Coordinates of C-alpha atoms in Angstrom, one line a residue:
X1 CA 36.9 23.6 11.6
X2 CA 35.3 20.6 10.0
X3 CA 37.4 17.6 8.9
X4 CA 35.4 17.7 5.6
X5 CA 37.2 18.8 2.5
X6 CA 35.8 20.9 -0.3
X7 CA 37.0 21.9 -3.7
X8 CA 37.8 25.7 -4.4
X9 CA 39.6 28.0 -6.5
X10 CA 42.1 30.3 -5.0
X11 CA 45.4 32.1 -5.4
X12 CA 48.8 32.1 -3.8
X13 CA 50.4 34.6 -6.2
X14 CA 49.1 37.7 -7.9
X15 CA 49.7 36.9 -11.6
X16 CA 48.6 37.9 -15.1
X17 CA 45.5 35.8 -15.8
X18 CA 47.3 34.0 -18.8
X19 CA 49.5 32.3 -16.2
X20 CA 48.2 28.8 -15.0
X21 CA 49.1 29.7 -11.4
X22 CA 47.0 32.9 -11.4
X23 CA 44.0 30.8 -10.1
X24 CA 44.5 27.3 -8.8
X25 CA 42.3 24.3 -8.1
X26 CA 42.8 23.6 -4.2
X27 CA 41.2 21.6 -1.5
X28 CA 40.2 23.3 1.7
X29 CA 38.4 22.5 5.0
X30 CA 34.7 23.1 5.0
X31 CA 34.0 25.7 7.5
X32 CA 31.4 25.7 10.3
X33 CA 28.8 28.2 10.7
X34 CA 28.6 30.2 14.0
X35 CA 26.5 33.3 15.1
X36 CA 24.3 34.4 12.3
X37 CA 26.2 32.7 9.5
X38 CA 24.9 30.4 6.9
X39 CA 26.9 27.4 5.4
X40 CA 25.8 27.4 1.8
X41 CA 26.3 24.7 -0.8
X42 CA 27.4 26.8 -3.8
X43 CA 25.5 25.9 -7.1
X44 CA 26.6 28.8 -9.2
X45 CA 28.9 31.8 -9.0
X46 CA 29.4 35.0 -11.3
X47 CA 32.4 37.0 -12.0
X48 CA 32.5 40.8 -11.5
X49 CA 35.3 43.4 -12.1
X50 CA 36.1 43.4 -8.3
X51 CA 37.4 39.8 -8.8
X52 CA 39.8 41.2 -11.4
X53 CA 40.9 44.0 -9.4
X54 CA 41.7 41.9 -6.3
X55 CA 43.4 39.4 -8.4
X56 CA 45.6 41.9 -10.3
X57 CA 49.3 41.4 -10.3
X58 CA 51.1 42.8 -7.2
X59 CA 54.2 41.9 -5.2
X60 CA 52.5 39.9 -2.5
X61 CA 52.0 36.2 -1.8
X62 CA 49.4 34.4 0.4
X63 CA 50.4 31.6 2.8
X64 CA 47.0 30.0 2.2
X65 CA 44.9 30.1 -0.8
X66 CA 43.0 33.3 -1.2
X67 CA 39.5 32.6 -2.4
X68 CA 37.7 35.1 -4.6
X69 CA 34.1 35.3 -5.9
X70 CA 31.3 37.8 -4.6
X71 CA 28.2 36.5 -6.3
X72 CA 26.7 33.2 -5.3
X73 CA 23.5 31.2 -5.7
X74 CA 23.2 28.0 -3.7
X75 CA 21.4 26.0 -1.0
X76 CA 21.5 26.5 2.9
X77 CA 23.2 23.6 4.2
X78 CA 23.4 24.5 7.9
X79 CA 22.5 27.7 9.7
X80 CA 24.4 29.1 12.7
X81 CA 23.0 29.1 16.2
X82 CA 21.8 32.7 16.1
X83 CA 20.2 32.7 12.5
X84 CA 16.6 33.1 12.3
X85 CA 16.0 34.1 8.6
X86 CA 16.8 30.9 6.8
X87 CA 16.6 27.2 7.3
X88 CA 18.4 24.2 5.7
X89 CA 17.2 23.6 2.2
X90 CA 16.4 27.3 1.4
X91 CA 17.5 28.4 -2.0
X92 CA 19.4 31.8 -1.8
X93 CA 21.6 34.2 -3.5
X94 CA 24.0 37.0 -2.4
X95 CA 27.1 38.8 -2.9
X96 CA 29.0 38.3 0.4
X97 CA 31.5 40.4 2.1
X98 CA 34.9 41.7 0.7
X99 CA 36.3 41.2 4.1
X100 CA 35.8 37.4 4.2
X101 CA 36.7 34.5 1.9
X102 CA 35.0 34.7 -1.4
X103 CA 32.3 32.0 -2.8
X104 CA 34.5 30.2 -5.2
X105 CA 34.3 27.1 -3.3
X106 CA 31.9 24.2 -2.8
X107 CA 30.8 25.5 0.6
X108 CA 30.7 29.0 1.8
X109 CA 29.9 31.1 4.8
X110 CA 28.0 34.2 4.7
X111 CA 26.0 36.5 7.3
X112 CA 22.3 35.9 6.8
X113 CA 21.6 39.5 6.9
X114 CA 23.0 40.0 3.5
X115 CA 21.4 36.9 1.8
X116 CA 18.1 36.7 0.0
X117 CA 15.7 34.1 -1.1
X118 CA 16.5 33.1 -4.7
X119 CA 14.0 34.0 -7.3
X120 CA 11.7 31.0 -7.6
X121 CA 11.5 31.4 -11.4
X122 CA 15.1 31.4 -12.0
X123 CA 17.8 28.6 -12.2
X124 CA 20.8 28.9 -10.1
X125 CA 23.0 30.0 -13.0
X126 CA 20.6 32.9 -13.8
X127 CA 20.3 34.0 -10.1
X128 CA 24.0 34.0 -9.5
X129 CA 24.3 36.8 -12.1
X130 CA 22.1 39.1 -9.9
X131 CA 23.4 39.9 -6.3
X132 CA 26.4 42.2 -6.5
X133 CA 24.9 44.3 -9.5
X134 CA 21.4 44.3 -8.0
X135 CA 22.7 45.5 -4.6
X136 CA 24.9 48.0 -6.3
X137 CA 22.3 49.4 -8.5
X138 CA 19.5 49.5 -5.9
X139 CA 21.9 51.3 -3.3
X140 CA 23.1 53.7 -6.0
X141 CA 19.7 54.7 -7.0
X142 CA 17.5 54.6 -4.1
X143 CA 20.0 55.1 -1.0
X144 CA 22.8 57.4 -2.7
X145 CA 21.1 59.3 -5.4
X146 CA 17.8 59.5 -3.5
X147 CA 15.6 58.3 -6.4
X148 CA 12.0 57.8 -5.3
X149 CA 10.5 54.2 -5.5
X150 CA 7.2 56.0 -6.4
X151 CA 6.6 56.4 -10.1
X152 CA 4.5 59.6 -9.7
X153 CA 7.2 61.5 -7.9
X154 CA 9.7 60.7 -10.9
X155 CA 7.5 61.9 -13.6
X156 CA 9.4 64.3 -15.8
X157 CA 12.7 63.3 -14.2
X158 CA 15.7 61.8 -16.0
X159 CA 18.8 59.8 -15.2
X160 CA 22.0 59.3 -17.2
X161 CA 23.6 56.0 -16.5
X162 CA 27.3 55.9 -17.9
X163 CA 28.2 52.5 -18.8
X164 CA 24.5 51.2 -19.2
X165 CA 25.4 47.8 -20.9
X166 CA 27.7 46.4 -18.1
X167 CA 26.4 44.2 -15.1
X168 CA 25.4 47.1 -12.9
X169 CA 24.2 49.3 -15.7
X170 CA 21.9 46.6 -16.9
X171 CA 20.1 46.4 -13.6
X172 CA 20.3 50.0 -12.8
X173 CA 18.5 50.7 -16.2
X174 CA 15.8 48.3 -15.5
X175 CA 15.2 49.7 -11.8
X176 CA 15.3 53.4 -13.1
X177 CA 12.8 52.7 -15.8
X178 CA 10.4 50.7 -13.6
X179 CA 10.8 53.6 -11.2
X180 CA 9.4 56.0 -13.9
X181 CA 12.5 57.8 -14.9
X182 CA 13.5 58.7 -18.5
X183 CA 16.6 56.8 -18.9
X184 CA 19.5 57.8 -21.0
X185 CA 22.4 55.3 -21.1
X186 CA 25.8 55.6 -22.5
X187 CA 27.4 53.1 -24.9
X188 CA 30.0 53.3 -27.6
X189 CA 29.4 50.1 -29.6
X190 CA 26.3 49.0 -31.7
X191 CA 26.1 45.7 -29.6
X192 CA 26.3 47.4 -26.2
X193 CA 23.8 50.2 -27.3
X194 CA 21.4 47.4 -28.4
X195 CA 21.9 45.6 -25.1
X196 CA 21.1 48.8 -23.1
X197 CA 18.0 49.4 -25.3
X198 CA 17.0 45.9 -24.4
X199 CA 17.2 46.5 -20.8
X200 CA 14.9 49.6 -21.1
X201 CA 17.0 52.6 -21.9
X202 CA 15.0 55.3 -23.6
X203 CA 17.9 56.9 -25.4
X204 CA 21.6 56.0 -26.0
X205 CA 24.5 58.5 -26.2
X206 CA 28.2 57.9 -26.7
X207 CA 30.4 58.5 -23.7
X208 CA 33.4 59.2 -25.9
X209 CA 31.7 62.6 -27.0
X210 CA 30.5 65.7 -25.0
X211 CA 27.3 64.9 -23.1
X212 CA 25.5 68.0 -23.1
X213 CA 25.1 68.5 -26.9
X214 CA 23.8 64.9 -27.2
X215 CA 21.2 65.6 -24.5
X216 CA 20.1 68.7 -26.2
X217 CA 19.7 66.9 -29.3
X218 CA 17.3 64.6 -27.4
X219 CA 15.4 67.7 -26.3
X220 CA 16.9 67.6 -22.7
X221 CA 18.6 70.6 -21.0
X222 CA 20.1 68.6 -18.1
X223 CA 19.5 65.4 -16.4
X224 CA 18.3 65.1 -12.8
X225 CA 20.6 62.2 -11.8
X226 CA 23.6 60.6 -13.0
X227 CA 25.0 57.2 -12.1
X228 CA 28.6 56.7 -13.1
X229 CA 29.7 53.2 -13.7
X230 CA 32.8 53.9 -15.8
X231 CA 36.0 56.0 -15.4
X232 CA 34.8 58.8 -12.9
X233 CA 37.7 61.1 -13.6
X234 CA 37.4 60.9 -17.5
X235 CA 33.7 61.7 -17.4
X236 CA 33.8 64.2 -14.6
X237 CA 33.8 67.5 -16.6
X238 CA 31.0 66.1 -18.8
X239 CA 28.9 65.1 -15.7
X240 CA 29.4 68.6 -14.2
X241 CA 28.0 70.1 -17.4
X242 CA 25.1 67.6 -17.7
X243 CA 23.8 67.5 -14.3
X244 CA 20.8 69.8 -13.6
X245 CA 20.9 72.4 -10.8
X246 CA 20.3 70.7 -7.4
X247 CA 20.9 67.5 -9.1
X248 CA 22.6 64.3 -7.7
X249 CA 25.6 62.2 -9.0
X250 CA 26.7 58.8 -7.7
X251 CA 29.8 56.9 -8.9
X252 CA 31.0 53.4 -8.2
X253 CA 34.4 53.7 -9.8
X254 CA 37.4 54.8 -7.6
X255 CA 39.9 57.2 -9.1
X256 CA 43.7 57.9 -8.2
X257 CA 43.1 61.5 -9.8
X258 CA 41.7 64.5 -7.6
X259 CA 38.2 65.5 -8.7
X260 CA 37.4 69.1 -8.9
X261 CA 34.3 69.3 -6.7
X262 CA 34.1 73.1 -7.2
X263 CA 32.6 72.3 -10.7
X264 CA 29.5 71.2 -8.8
X265 CA 29.3 74.2 -6.4
X266 CA 27.2 76.7 -8.5
X267 CA 24.5 74.1 -9.2
X268 CA 24.5 72.9 -5.6
X269 CA 25.1 69.4 -6.8
X270 CA 25.2 66.5 -4.4
X271 CA 28.0 63.8 -5.0
X272 CA 28.1 60.3 -3.5
X273 CA 30.0 57.1 -3.7
X274 CA 28.5 53.7 -3.6
X275 CA 30.3 50.5 -2.6
X276 CA 28.0 47.6 -2.0
X277 CA 30.5 46.1 0.5
X278 CA 30.1 49.0 3.0
X279 CA 27.3 47.6 5.0
X280 CA 28.9 44.2 5.7
X281 CA 32.4 45.5 5.8
X282 CA 31.5 47.9 8.6
X283 CA 28.6 45.8 10.1
X284 CA 26.3 48.7 9.8
X285 CA 23.2 48.8 11.9
X286 CA 21.1 48.6 8.7
X287 CA 23.0 45.7 7.3
X288 CA 19.9 43.7 6.9
X289 CA 18.7 46.2 4.3
X290 CA 20.7 44.1 1.8
X291 CA 18.6 41.1 2.8
X292 CA 15.5 43.1 2.2
X293 CA 16.5 44.5 -1.0
X294 CA 17.6 41.0 -2.4
X295 CA 14.1 39.7 -1.5
X296 CA 12.5 42.6 -3.2
X297 CA 14.6 41.9 -6.4
X298 CA 13.5 38.3 -6.2
X299 CA 9.8 39.4 -6.2
X300 CA 10.3 41.9 -9.1
X301 CA 12.1 39.0 -11.1
X302 CA 9.3 36.6 -10.4
X303 CA 6.7 39.2 -11.4
X304 CA 8.4 39.9 -14.5
X305 CA 9.4 43.6 -13.7
X306 CA 13.1 42.7 -13.8
X307 CA 15.1 40.2 -15.6
X308 CA 18.6 38.6 -15.1
X309 CA 21.6 39.7 -17.1
X310 CA 23.4 36.5 -18.0
X311 CA 25.3 36.8 -21.1
X312 CA 27.5 33.5 -21.0
X313 CA 27.4 30.4 -18.8
X314 CA 30.6 28.2 -18.4
X315 CA 30.7 24.9 -16.6
X316 CA 32.1 23.5 -14.3
X317 CA 33.2 25.6 -11.6
X318 CA 37.1 25.2 -11.8
X319 CA 40.3 27.3 -12.1
X320 CA 40.4 26.9 -15.9
X321 CA 36.9 28.4 -16.4
X322 CA 37.6 31.2 -13.9
X323 CA 40.6 32.1 -15.7
X324 CA 38.7 32.4 -18.9
X325 CA 36.1 34.4 -17.2
X326 CA 38.6 36.8 -15.8
X327 CA 40.4 37.1 -19.2
X328 CA 37.0 38.1 -20.9
X329 CA 36.3 40.7 -18.2
X330 CA 39.8 42.2 -18.5
X331 CA 39.0 42.9 -22.2
X332 CA 36.7 45.5 -21.0
X333 CA 34.1 44.9 -23.8
X334 CA 31.6 42.7 -21.7
X335 CA 27.8 43.2 -21.8
X336 CA 25.8 41.4 -19.1
X337 CA 27.5 38.8 -16.8
X338 CA 29.4 35.6 -17.0
X339 CA 28.3 32.9 -14.8
X340 CA 29.9 29.4 -14.0
X341 CA 27.9 26.7 -12.6
X342 CA 28.3 23.3 -11.0
X343 CA 31.3 21.7 -9.3
X344 CA 32.3 18.3 -10.6

């Protein structure tokens, strides 16, 4: 470990976010990169529901500060001895691994195989909003649901995105539309419906009402794909009714309730989970696919085919602003992403 010190935001106790000790400003040693790790000088971070879930109150304490944060944009400070994809000075963005310390610190270690080159046309703040949601949306659509990247193959096909105005939904809507699908998003408020429409959704339905009658009102008997980004168990019956025979459903939202998979049997429907941390968590042989897809997202951003989903930017990166961001997320009414930039 280095003798250098860095600023970080961490926790020792798992407390409600309105308590000052829920997230703390701390000093920590700057880590040294080994193997294929990169040491990143962090310029901007974004906050996701996973941060809130990990930080949620529980009867446990940490001996050393636990650092959260799985969305980073920054600059390569130092490359490990086995790294080959990046060099010092490269501007990058990534989500990192849930199994390692998060990126809410001045410097951060990350395996280069899950890092992409930052879109050249974006500031660090706007790039930081992208990695976790872009990886989740990309893997959910193309790896789990099996959506084709070729627009001709998607002609006449449709996808229902449940929770289209959130962080993942905003990117998934754009990717699905770019792939040539008819996109039906769900939203329950005028502002979230407008946001989803601006992201490219062709139609909006209300996820508090039965799906199938709303789809039929749009002239759709079923949808070919469903991407569930909100409350899997609450929407399960509606999804089973709305999915086409031999269709595909993917969800990113875990549930404590048992799902009745028999509802999918007569239609021979495929159901899959998506967790963007799976590849780094299990060090899968195709882990570098996250590097590849982040680079492709960068190219799409720079060509104007995708846009970032920043809704709010706070500064500087400190415990007070992170507590504020967590509190906003806990309200459950967020559209787009909250970004925090610049250490003082």
